[in-house]
mmCIF file of C-alpha atoms and ligand atoms in Angstrom:
data_model
loop_
_atom_site.group_PDB
_atom_site.id
_atom_site.type_symbol
_atom_site.label_atom_id
_atom_site.label_comp_id
_atom_site.label_asym_id
_atom_site.label_seq_id
_atom_site.Cartn_x
_atom_site.Cartn_y
_atom_site.Cartn_z
ATOM 1 C CA MET A 1 4.910 36.534 24.336
ATOM 2 C CA ILE A 2 3.676 33.083 23.226
ATOM 3 C CA GLU A 3 4.481 30.437 25.820
ATOM 4 C CA ARG A 4 6.547 27.586 24.291
ATOM 5 C CA ARG A 5 6.968 23.966 25.296
ATOM 6 C CA GLN A 6 10.431 22.359 25.374
ATOM 7 C CA SER A 7 9.797 21.143 21.824
ATOM 8 C CA GLY A 8 9.929 24.783 20.729
ATOM 9 C CA ARG A 9 6.313 24.597 19.599
ATOM 10 C CA PRO A 10 3.824 27.054 21.025
ATOM 11 C CA VAL A 11 1.378 25.653 23.577
ATOM 12 C CA GLY A 12 -1.820 24.794 21.751
ATOM 13 C CA TYR A 13 0.235 24.027 18.626
ATOM 14 C CA LEU A 14 -1.932 22.692 15.826
ATOM 15 C CA ASN A 15 -0.449 21.082 12.729
ATOM 16 C CA ILE A 16 -2.643 22.379 9.943
ATOM 17 C CA ASN A 17 -0.465 21.337 7.032
ATOM 18 C CA SER A 18 -3.111 19.049 5.627
ATOM 19 C CA LEU A 19 -2.819 16.407 2.905
ATOM 20 C CA GLN A 20 -5.219 18.492 0.834
ATOM 21 C CA SER A 21 -3.164 21.677 1.038
ATOM 22 C CA HIS A 22 0.049 19.718 0.511
ATOM 23 C CA ILE A 23 -1.272 18.233 -2.737
ATOM 24 C CA LEU A 24 -2.655 21.580 -3.882
ATOM 25 C CA GLN A 25 0.732 23.210 -3.254
ATOM 26 C CA GLY A 26 2.436 20.483 -5.316
ATOM 27 C CA GLU A 27 -0.062 20.898 -8.093
ATOM 28 C CA ALA A 28 0.220 24.691 -8.137
ATOM 29 C CA ALA A 29 3.982 24.286 -8.606
ATOM 30 C CA ALA A 30 3.580 21.897 -11.565
ATOM 31 C CA ALA A 31 3.319 23.549 -14.987
ATOM 32 C CA GLY A 32 0.026 22.950 -16.809
ATOM 33 C CA SER A 33 -1.665 21.164 -13.908
ATOM 34 C CA THR A 34 -5.436 20.930 -14.027
ATOM 35 C CA GLY A 35 -6.410 19.852 -10.511
ATOM 36 C CA ASP A 36 -7.637 16.440 -11.734
ATOM 37 C CA PHE A 37 -5.079 14.602 -9.722
ATOM 38 C CA THR A 38 -5.919 16.522 -6.549
ATOM 39 C CA TRP A 39 -9.549 15.499 -6.941
ATOM 40 C CA ILE A 40 -8.574 11.829 -7.128
ATOM 41 C CA LEU A 41 -6.370 11.991 -4.049
ATOM 42 C CA SER A 42 -9.063 13.849 -2.160
ATOM 43 C CA ALA A 43 -11.494 11.011 -2.987
ATOM 44 C CA ILE A 44 -9.041 8.456 -1.612
ATOM 45 C CA SER A 45 -8.457 10.545 1.506
ATOM 46 C CA LEU A 46 -12.224 10.890 2.059
ATOM 47 C CA ALA A 47 -12.763 7.152 1.619
ATOM 48 C CA ALA A 48 -9.848 6.437 3.970
ATOM 49 C CA LYS A 49 -11.423 8.556 6.718
ATOM 50 C CA ALA A 50 -14.733 6.761 6.251
ATOM 51 C CA ILE A 51 -13.009 3.340 6.299
ATOM 52 C CA ALA A 52 -11.008 4.302 9.400
ATOM 53 C CA ALA A 53 -14.256 5.180 11.169
ATOM 54 C CA ARG A 54 -15.894 1.875 10.131
ATOM 55 C CA VAL A 55 -12.835 -0.146 11.193
ATOM 56 C CA ARG A 56 -12.813 1.529 14.622
ATOM 57 C CA MET A 57 -16.535 0.855 15.104
ATOM 58 C CA ALA A 58 -16.568 -2.630 13.558
ATOM 59 C CA ARG A 59 -17.139 -4.650 16.704
ATOM 60 C CA ILE A 60 -19.711 -2.209 18.030
ATOM 61 C CA GLU A 61 -21.569 -2.141 14.704
ATOM 62 C CA ASP A 62 -21.248 -5.930 14.436
ATOM 63 C CA VAL A 63 -19.671 -5.972 10.973
ATOM 64 C CA LEU A 64 -16.760 -8.280 11.772
ATOM 65 C CA GLY A 65 -16.419 -11.698 10.189
ATOM 66 C CA ASP A 66 -17.045 -13.277 6.821
ATOM 67 C CA SER A 67 -19.629 -12.124 4.331
ATOM 68 C CA ALA A 68 -21.503 -14.741 2.316
ATOM 69 C CA GLY A 69 -19.223 -14.470 -0.734
ATOM 70 C CA ALA A 70 -15.671 -15.154 -1.835
ATOM 71 C CA ASN A 71 -13.544 -12.898 -4.046
ATOM 72 C CA VAL A 72 -12.001 -13.683 -7.425
ATOM 73 C CA HIS A 73 -9.033 -15.295 -5.651
ATOM 74 C CA GLY A 74 -11.352 -17.735 -3.889
ATOM 75 C CA GLU A 75 -10.712 -16.016 -0.549
ATOM 76 C CA LYS A 76 -13.505 -15.451 1.938
ATOM 77 C CA GLN A 77 -14.515 -11.787 1.903
ATOM 78 C CA GLN A 78 -14.910 -10.078 5.235
ATOM 79 C CA LYS A 79 -17.940 -7.833 5.659
ATOM 80 C CA LEU A 80 -15.557 -4.924 6.055
ATOM 81 C CA ASP A 81 -13.775 -5.789 2.785
ATOM 82 C CA LEU A 82 -17.062 -5.129 1.034
ATOM 83 C CA ILE A 83 -17.804 -1.965 3.017
ATOM 84 C CA ALA A 84 -14.320 -0.550 2.277
ATOM 85 C CA ASN A 85 -14.654 -1.502 -1.384
ATOM 86 C CA GLU A 86 -18.007 0.239 -1.664
ATOM 87 C CA LEU A 87 -16.729 3.392 0.057
ATOM 88 C CA LEU A 88 -13.762 3.671 -2.308
ATOM 89 C CA MET A 89 -15.915 2.961 -5.346
ATOM 90 C CA ARG A 90 -18.423 5.619 -4.337
ATOM 91 C CA CYS A 91 -15.821 8.280 -3.545
ATOM 92 C CA LEU A 92 -13.803 7.622 -6.706
ATOM 93 C CA GLY A 93 -16.818 7.082 -8.962
ATOM 94 C CA SER A 94 -17.742 10.770 -8.840
ATOM 95 C CA ARG A 95 -14.324 12.036 -9.968
ATOM 96 C CA PRO A 96 -14.589 13.297 -13.566
ATOM 97 C CA SER A 97 -10.995 12.535 -14.612
ATOM 98 C CA LEU A 98 -11.179 8.832 -13.784
ATOM 99 C CA ALA A 99 -11.402 6.355 -16.634
ATOM 100 C CA LEU A 100 -11.076 3.044 -14.783
ATOM 101 C CA VAL A 101 -11.048 1.680 -11.274
ATOM 102 C CA ALA A 102 -10.021 -1.843 -10.350
ATOM 103 C CA SER A 103 -10.349 -3.420 -6.940
ATOM 104 C CA GLU A 104 -8.707 -6.556 -5.640
ATOM 105 C CA GLU A 105 -12.161 -7.605 -4.491
ATOM 106 C CA ASP A 106 -13.752 -7.387 -7.941
ATOM 107 C CA ASP A 107 -13.382 -9.767 -10.831
ATOM 108 C CA GLN A 108 -13.287 -7.101 -13.552
ATOM 109 C CA PRO A 109 -12.304 -3.406 -13.625
ATOM 110 C CA THR A 110 -15.096 -0.827 -13.622
ATOM 111 C CA ILE A 111 -15.140 1.452 -16.652
ATOM 112 C CA LEU A 112 -16.204 4.968 -15.668
ATOM 113 C CA ARG A 113 -15.539 6.979 -18.808
ATOM 114 C CA LYS A 114 -13.444 7.010 -21.973
ATOM 115 C CA ALA A 115 -10.462 9.249 -22.640
ATOM 116 C CA ASP A 116 -12.529 11.538 -24.901
ATOM 117 C CA GLU A 117 -15.015 11.969 -22.037
ATOM 118 C CA GLY A 118 -12.202 13.180 -19.768
ATOM 119 C CA GLY A 119 -10.917 9.869 -18.403
ATOM 120 C CA LYS A 120 -7.239 10.606 -17.800
ATOM 121 C CA TYR A 121 -6.347 8.311 -14.907
ATOM 122 C CA CYS A 122 -6.962 4.808 -13.552
ATOM 123 C CA VAL A 123 -6.952 3.803 -9.879
ATOM 124 C CA ILE A 124 -6.164 0.300 -8.677
ATOM 125 C CA PHE A 125 -6.707 -0.556 -5.030
ATOM 126 C CA ASP A 126 -6.815 -3.201 -2.354
ATOM 127 C CA PRO A 127 -9.571 -1.790 -0.140
ATOM 128 C CA LEU A 128 -8.694 -3.606 3.083
ATOM 129 C CA ASP A 129 -5.444 -5.486 3.053
ATOM 130 C CA GLY A 130 -4.767 -7.886 5.912
ATOM 131 C CA SER A 131 -8.472 -8.151 6.617
ATOM 132 C CA SER A 132 -8.164 -11.644 8.101
ATOM 133 C CA ASN A 133 -6.689 -9.784 11.112
ATOM 134 C CA LEU A 134 -9.715 -7.566 11.643
ATOM 135 C CA ASP A 135 -11.414 -9.752 14.233
ATOM 136 C CA VAL A 136 -8.447 -9.322 16.560
ATOM 137 C CA SER A 137 -8.049 -5.555 16.088
ATOM 138 C CA VAL A 138 -4.657 -5.780 14.374
ATOM 139 C CA GLY A 139 -3.659 -2.987 11.957
ATOM 140 C CA VAL A 140 -5.052 -3.318 8.433
ATOM 141 C CA GLY A 141 -4.744 -1.025 5.455
ATOM 142 C CA THR A 142 -5.797 0.313 2.069
ATOM 143 C CA ILE A 143 -3.245 0.231 -0.764
ATOM 144 C CA PHE A 144 -3.638 2.209 -3.998
ATOM 145 C CA SER A 145 -1.893 2.863 -7.271
ATOM 146 C CA ILE A 146 -2.643 5.565 -9.863
ATOM 147 C CA LEU A 147 -1.879 5.048 -13.541
ATOM 148 C CA ARG A 148 -2.473 7.070 -16.688
ATOM 149 C CA ASN A 149 -5.204 6.022 -19.073
ATOM 150 C CA ASP A 150 -3.699 5.365 -22.493
ATOM 151 C CA PRO A 151 -6.488 6.037 -25.023
ATOM 152 C CA THR A 152 -4.676 4.055 -27.714
ATOM 153 C CA ILE A 153 -5.151 0.781 -25.801
ATOM 154 C CA PRO A 154 -8.662 -0.620 -26.388
ATOM 155 C CA GLY A 155 -9.429 -2.975 -23.454
ATOM 156 C CA ALA A 156 -9.744 -2.074 -19.757
ATOM 157 C CA VAL A 157 -7.551 -4.925 -18.536
ATOM 158 C CA GLU A 158 -4.899 -4.224 -21.190
ATOM 159 C CA THR A 159 -4.924 -0.543 -20.195
ATOM 160 C CA LEU A 160 -4.285 -1.439 -16.563
ATOM 161 C CA CYS A 161 -1.559 -3.995 -17.230
ATOM 162 C CA GLN A 162 1.232 -1.430 -17.057
ATOM 163 C CA GLN A 163 4.618 -1.957 -15.474
ATOM 164 C CA GLY A 164 4.865 -0.581 -11.950
ATOM 165 C CA SER A 165 7.466 1.931 -13.123
ATOM 166 C CA LYS A 166 4.653 3.716 -14.966
ATOM 167 C CA GLN A 167 2.650 4.459 -11.799
ATOM 168 C CA VAL A 168 2.116 8.200 -11.363
ATOM 169 C CA ALA A 169 1.366 7.845 -7.664
ATOM 170 C CA ALA A 170 1.004 5.176 -5.027
ATOM 171 C CA GLY A 171 0.173 5.072 -1.364
ATOM 172 C CA TYR A 172 -1.279 3.245 1.545
ATOM 173 C CA VAL A 173 -3.375 4.005 4.583
ATOM 174 C CA LEU A 174 -2.670 2.105 7.772
ATOM 175 C CA TYR A 175 -5.582 1.784 10.186
ATOM 176 C CA GLY A 176 -3.486 1.155 13.273
ATOM 177 C CA SER A 177 -3.187 2.806 16.659
ATOM 178 C CA SER A 178 -3.303 5.949 14.532
ATOM 179 C CA THR A 179 -4.471 6.294 10.922
ATOM 180 C CA VAL A 180 -1.442 6.934 8.719
ATOM 181 C CA PHE A 181 -1.478 7.988 5.054
ATOM 182 C CA VAL A 182 1.779 7.412 3.165
ATOM 183 C CA LEU A 183 1.981 8.889 -0.330
ATOM 184 C CA THR A 184 4.380 9.186 -3.223
ATOM 185 C CA THR A 185 3.729 11.069 -6.433
ATOM 186 C CA GLY A 186 7.171 10.153 -7.743
ATOM 187 C CA ASN A 187 8.964 12.878 -5.816
ATOM 188 C CA GLY A 188 9.872 11.177 -2.554
ATOM 189 C CA VAL A 189 7.539 9.895 0.143
ATOM 190 C CA ASP A 190 5.468 11.953 2.560
ATOM 191 C CA MET A 191 3.638 10.725 5.638
ATOM 192 C CA PHE A 192 0.416 12.107 7.109
ATOM 193 C CA VAL A 193 -1.525 11.160 10.225
ATOM 194 C CA LEU A 194 -5.262 11.618 10.699
ATOM 195 C CA ASP A 195 -5.955 14.202 13.363
ATOM 196 C CA PRO A 196 -9.425 13.096 14.462
ATOM 197 C CA THR A 197 -10.031 16.393 16.261
ATOM 198 C CA ILE A 198 -10.065 18.309 12.966
ATOM 199 C CA GLY A 199 -10.848 15.418 10.577
ATOM 200 C CA SER A 200 -7.749 16.004 8.436
ATOM 201 C CA PHE A 201 -4.642 14.067 7.515
ATOM 202 C CA VAL A 202 -1.765 16.321 8.576
ATOM 203 C CA LEU A 203 1.815 16.177 7.338
ATOM 204 C CA VAL A 204 4.136 14.611 9.909
ATOM 205 C CA LYS A 205 7.138 13.689 7.747
ATOM 206 C CA ARG A 206 8.273 15.027 4.417
ATOM 207 C CA GLN A 207 10.740 13.034 2.272
ATOM 208 C CA LEU A 208 10.670 9.905 4.393
ATOM 209 C CA LYS A 209 13.763 7.708 3.946
ATOM 210 C CA ILE A 210 13.968 4.009 4.732
ATOM 211 C CA PRO A 211 17.145 3.087 6.666
ATOM 212 C CA ALA A 212 19.676 1.392 4.361
ATOM 213 C CA THR A 213 20.047 -1.460 6.846
ATOM 214 C CA GLY A 214 17.970 -3.006 9.655
ATOM 215 C CA LYS A 215 18.497 -6.404 11.220
ATOM 216 C CA THR A 216 14.864 -7.518 11.118
ATOM 217 C CA TYR A 217 13.228 -9.901 8.692
ATOM 218 C CA SER A 218 9.488 -10.179 8.274
ATOM 219 C CA VAL A 219 8.195 -13.433 6.831
ATOM 220 C CA ASN A 220 5.662 -16.165 7.609
ATOM 221 C CA GLU A 221 8.289 -18.631 8.801
ATOM 222 C CA ALA A 222 5.739 -21.425 9.140
ATOM 223 C CA ASN A 223 5.953 -21.717 5.343
ATOM 224 C CA ARG A 224 9.727 -22.292 5.434
ATOM 225 C CA PRO A 225 9.609 -26.044 4.634
ATOM 226 C CA THR A 226 8.150 -25.217 1.204
ATOM 227 C CA PHE A 227 10.239 -22.112 0.382
ATOM 228 C CA PRO A 228 12.784 -22.432 -2.438
ATOM 229 C CA GLU A 229 16.127 -23.374 -0.881
ATOM 230 C CA GLY A 230 17.726 -19.941 -1.242
ATOM 231 C CA PHE A 231 15.245 -18.435 1.225
ATOM 232 C CA SER A 232 16.115 -21.080 3.816
ATOM 233 C CA ARG A 233 19.808 -20.311 3.282
ATOM 234 C CA TYR A 234 19.055 -16.621 3.851
ATOM 235 C CA LEU A 235 17.093 -17.341 7.048
ATOM 236 C CA ASP A 236 19.933 -19.513 8.393
ATOM 237 C CA TRP A 237 22.382 -16.716 7.614
ATOM 238 C CA ALA A 238 20.145 -14.062 9.233
ATOM 239 C CA GLN A 239 19.695 -16.153 12.387
ATOM 240 C CA GLN A 240 23.449 -16.724 12.655
ATOM 241 C CA ASN A 241 24.006 -12.995 12.296
ATOM 242 C CA GLY A 242 21.829 -11.663 15.087
ATOM 243 C CA TYR A 243 18.695 -10.751 13.135
ATOM 244 C CA SER A 244 15.335 -10.432 14.834
ATOM 245 C CA SER A 245 11.967 -11.409 13.375
ATOM 246 C CA ARG A 246 8.694 -9.440 13.237
ATOM 247 C CA TYR A 247 5.615 -10.656 11.350
ATOM 248 C CA ILE A 248 2.135 -9.257 11.791
ATOM 249 C CA GLY A 249 0.614 -10.938 8.738
ATOM 250 C CA SER A 250 -0.888 -7.709 7.485
ATOM 251 C CA MET A 251 1.235 -6.360 4.634
ATOM 252 C CA VAL A 252 0.534 -2.682 5.240
ATOM 253 C CA ALA A 253 1.454 -2.955 8.916
ATOM 254 C CA ASP A 254 4.559 -5.070 8.223
ATOM 255 C CA LEU A 255 5.696 -2.758 5.423
ATOM 256 C CA HIS A 256 5.039 0.378 7.463
ATOM 257 C CA ARG A 257 7.279 -0.928 10.238
ATOM 258 C CA THR A 258 9.929 -1.910 7.680
ATOM 259 C CA LEU A 259 9.757 1.551 6.058
ATOM 260 C CA LEU A 260 10.219 3.388 9.337
ATOM 261 C CA LYS A 261 12.652 1.091 11.114
ATOM 262 C CA GLY A 262 14.489 -0.735 8.328
ATOM 263 C CA GLY A 263 14.663 -4.443 7.578
ATOM 264 C CA VAL A 264 13.196 -6.667 4.927
ATOM 265 C CA PHE A 265 9.717 -8.055 4.211
ATOM 266 C CA LEU A 266 9.494 -11.305 2.266
ATOM 267 C CA TYR A 267 6.723 -13.356 0.776
ATOM 268 C CA PRO A 268 8.543 -16.145 -1.103
ATOM 269 C CA PRO A 269 6.960 -18.720 -3.397
ATOM 270 C CA THR A 270 5.458 -21.613 -1.417
ATOM 271 C CA LYS A 271 3.977 -24.983 -2.291
ATOM 272 C CA LYS A 272 0.500 -23.528 -1.799
ATOM 273 C CA ASN A 273 1.291 -20.343 -3.758
ATOM 274 C CA PRO A 274 4.097 -21.189 -6.216
ATOM 275 C CA GLU A 275 3.935 -17.692 -7.770
ATOM 276 C CA GLY A 276 3.849 -16.055 -4.335
ATOM 277 C CA LYS A 277 0.715 -14.931 -2.517
ATOM 278 C CA LEU A 278 0.671 -11.173 -2.903
ATOM 279 C CA ARG A 279 -0.943 -9.387 -5.815
ATOM 280 C CA LEU A 280 1.461 -7.617 -8.178
ATOM 281 C CA MET A 281 -0.787 -4.707 -9.105
ATOM 282 C CA TYR A 282 -2.783 -4.191 -5.907
ATOM 283 C CA GLU A 283 -0.039 -4.765 -3.339
ATOM 284 C CA ALA A 284 3.498 -5.309 -4.628
ATOM 285 C CA ASN A 285 3.764 -2.504 -7.208
ATOM 286 C CA PRO A 286 2.411 0.359 -5.087
ATOM 287 C CA MET A 287 4.572 -0.753 -2.155
ATOM 288 C CA ALA A 288 7.590 -1.104 -4.452
ATOM 289 C CA MET A 289 7.141 2.456 -5.725
ATOM 290 C CA ILE A 290 6.891 3.807 -2.171
ATOM 291 C CA VAL A 291 9.916 1.864 -0.940
ATOM 292 C CA GLU A 292 12.052 2.832 -3.962
ATOM 293 C CA GLN A 293 11.029 6.462 -3.588
ATOM 294 C CA ALA A 294 12.151 6.229 0.050
ATOM 295 C CA GLY A 295 15.563 4.887 -1.032
ATOM 296 C CA GLY A 296 14.882 1.159 -0.577
ATOM 297 C CA LYS A 297 14.539 -1.750 -2.978
ATOM 298 C CA ALA A 298 11.839 -4.161 -4.140
ATOM 299 C CA VAL A 299 12.453 -7.296 -6.179
ATOM 300 C CA THR A 300 10.620 -10.487 -7.031
ATOM 301 C CA GLY A 301 11.493 -13.587 -5.040
ATOM 302 C CA ALA A 302 12.000 -15.509 -8.262
ATOM 303 C CA GLY A 303 15.239 -14.279 -9.780
ATOM 304 C CA GLY A 304 15.465 -11.074 -7.776
ATOM 305 C CA SER A 305 14.466 -8.832 -10.668
ATOM 306 C CA ARG A 306 13.181 -5.320 -10.049
ATOM 307 C CA MET A 307 9.494 -5.456 -9.139
ATOM 308 C CA LEU A 308 8.620 -2.263 -11.005
ATOM 309 C CA ASP A 309 9.952 -3.727 -14.280
ATOM 310 C CA VAL A 310 7.663 -6.763 -14.269
ATOM 311 C CA GLN A 311 5.230 -6.658 -17.183
ATOM 312 C CA PRO A 312 1.826 -7.717 -15.820
ATOM 313 C CA THR A 313 -0.185 -10.120 -17.916
ATOM 314 C CA SER A 314 -3.315 -10.062 -15.771
ATOM 315 C CA ILE A 315 -4.623 -7.614 -13.189
ATOM 316 C CA HIS A 316 -4.990 -10.258 -10.474
ATOM 317 C CA GLN A 317 -1.541 -11.761 -11.041
ATOM 318 C CA ARG A 318 0.384 -12.892 -7.958
ATOM 319 C CA THR A 319 4.065 -12.423 -7.247
ATOM 320 C CA SER A 320 6.680 -13.323 -4.684
ATOM 321 C CA VAL A 321 8.189 -10.306 -2.940
ATOM 322 C CA VAL A 322 11.428 -9.185 -1.303
ATOM 323 C CA ILE A 323 11.159 -5.531 -0.266
ATOM 324 C CA GLY A 324 12.697 -3.130 2.208
ATOM 325 C CA SER A 325 16.070 -1.620 3.125
ATOM 326 C CA ARG A 326 18.528 -1.582 0.233
ATOM 327 C CA ASP A 327 21.269 -3.650 1.899
ATOM 328 C CA GLU A 328 18.818 -6.125 3.423
ATOM 329 C CA VAL A 329 17.156 -6.847 0.069
ATOM 330 C CA ASP A 330 20.630 -7.366 -1.426
ATOM 331 C CA ALA A 331 21.480 -9.770 1.411
ATOM 332 C CA VAL A 332 18.404 -11.888 0.595
ATOM 333 C CA VAL A 333 19.093 -11.849 -3.153
ATOM 334 C CA LYS A 334 22.695 -12.974 -2.551
ATOM 335 C CA HIS A 335 21.351 -16.228 -1.080
ATOM 336 C CA LEU A 336 18.831 -17.026 -3.824
HETATM 337 P P1 LIG B 401 -4.777 -11.185 4.231
HETATM 338 O O1 LIG B 401 -4.756 -12.560 3.628
HETATM 339 O O2 LIG B 401 -5.144 -11.154 5.673
HETATM 340 O O3 LIG B 401 -5.577 -10.164 3.436
HETATM 341 O O4 LIG B 401 -2.384 -10.399 0.713
HETATM 342 C C1 LIG B 401 -3.134 -10.464 1.819
HETATM 343 C C2 LIG B 401 -2.376 -10.670 3.117
HETATM 344 O O5 LIG B 401 -3.253 -10.642 4.183
HETATM 345 C C3 LIG B 401 -1.267 -9.637 3.378
HETATM 346 O O6 LIG B 401 -1.740 -8.460 3.938
HETATM 347 C C4 LIG B 401 -0.353 -10.358 4.311
HETATM 348 O O7 LIG B 401 0.966 -9.873 4.281
HETATM 349 C C5 LIG B 401 -0.446 -11.785 3.832
HETATM 350 O O8 LIG B 401 -1.680 -11.903 3.138
HETATM 351 C C6 LIG B 401 -0.399 -12.772 4.951
HETATM 352 O O9 LIG B 401 -0.348 -14.056 4.434
HETATM 353 P P2 LIG B 401 -0.061 -15.349 5.355
HETATM 354 O O10 LIG B 401 -1.200 -15.476 6.274
HETATM 355 O O11 LIG B 401 0.051 -16.459 4.368
HETATM 356 O O12 LIG B 401 1.231 -15.106 6.069
#
């Protein structure tokens, strides 16, 4: 007889439901699937493992701190931003069904191949979000979004400027105390954790749901004097109603906590960033798809309209963000 722990799992239990097999199962069940999509996700998973390893070794390998350059947003690039960018570019570059890739760190999208050469999909990513926290070993992450390539649209930028509701998949990887891969392909949200002993992301939660409520707000409150008034009204209300505050300053880490525990994450317009600070296509849209697929809500901080309905006009466009538990997002919007 197999000896069992109290959990009911056999001693020596090994979760071998890997991300790879999970995606393959999904693809096998979909009529007419070609495997192209699986190849793209496997490239992202491979890059994520390589980035996780580099992040863990960063201080030892002496790759912390600023590189010489700045990105298109005028922000200092960390050495690891560039390493993560390069790893994703290299892993994705070899996938035959990819038409375009666009990185938050690069000025222009990279054209890999046209539709008639097999380019069916586009991947947009923020290689290392929250990277200003790297020096102090706080969780950082990779965020990605997958779109279809529309061969009728001529330019690369125009092709990418699709509403978030058109994303075919989105996800993030959190390099925290464990490496977590959260994925939606439009059919709910699944969560995987990297098991370093076997080198695979294994499924730990299928159909993840965000709690409908959660008395925690996550915002850089130091910016409050320059928020539009409605946000200050909301914060007053939240403080009078027993809310707690949690802010890491790394969107993937803050959003991951919000997804699992409930609450709301906000990045309102400020004097410094009147449109908001976060990038619509690299950060807000993929997170909005994940949160909606988990039963939550995501709206813009200007007017409270649905994030996924915003029509992008440029790939590096910024937006204000209110995202998280359904009732908590509604509570913010009520004050705007
Ligand atoms: P970072 O500048 O460290 O890359 O959009 C980038 C981001 O981090 C988000 O991850 C994070 O939520 C936000 O900026 C933090 O901004 P503030 O420092 O202005 O609060």
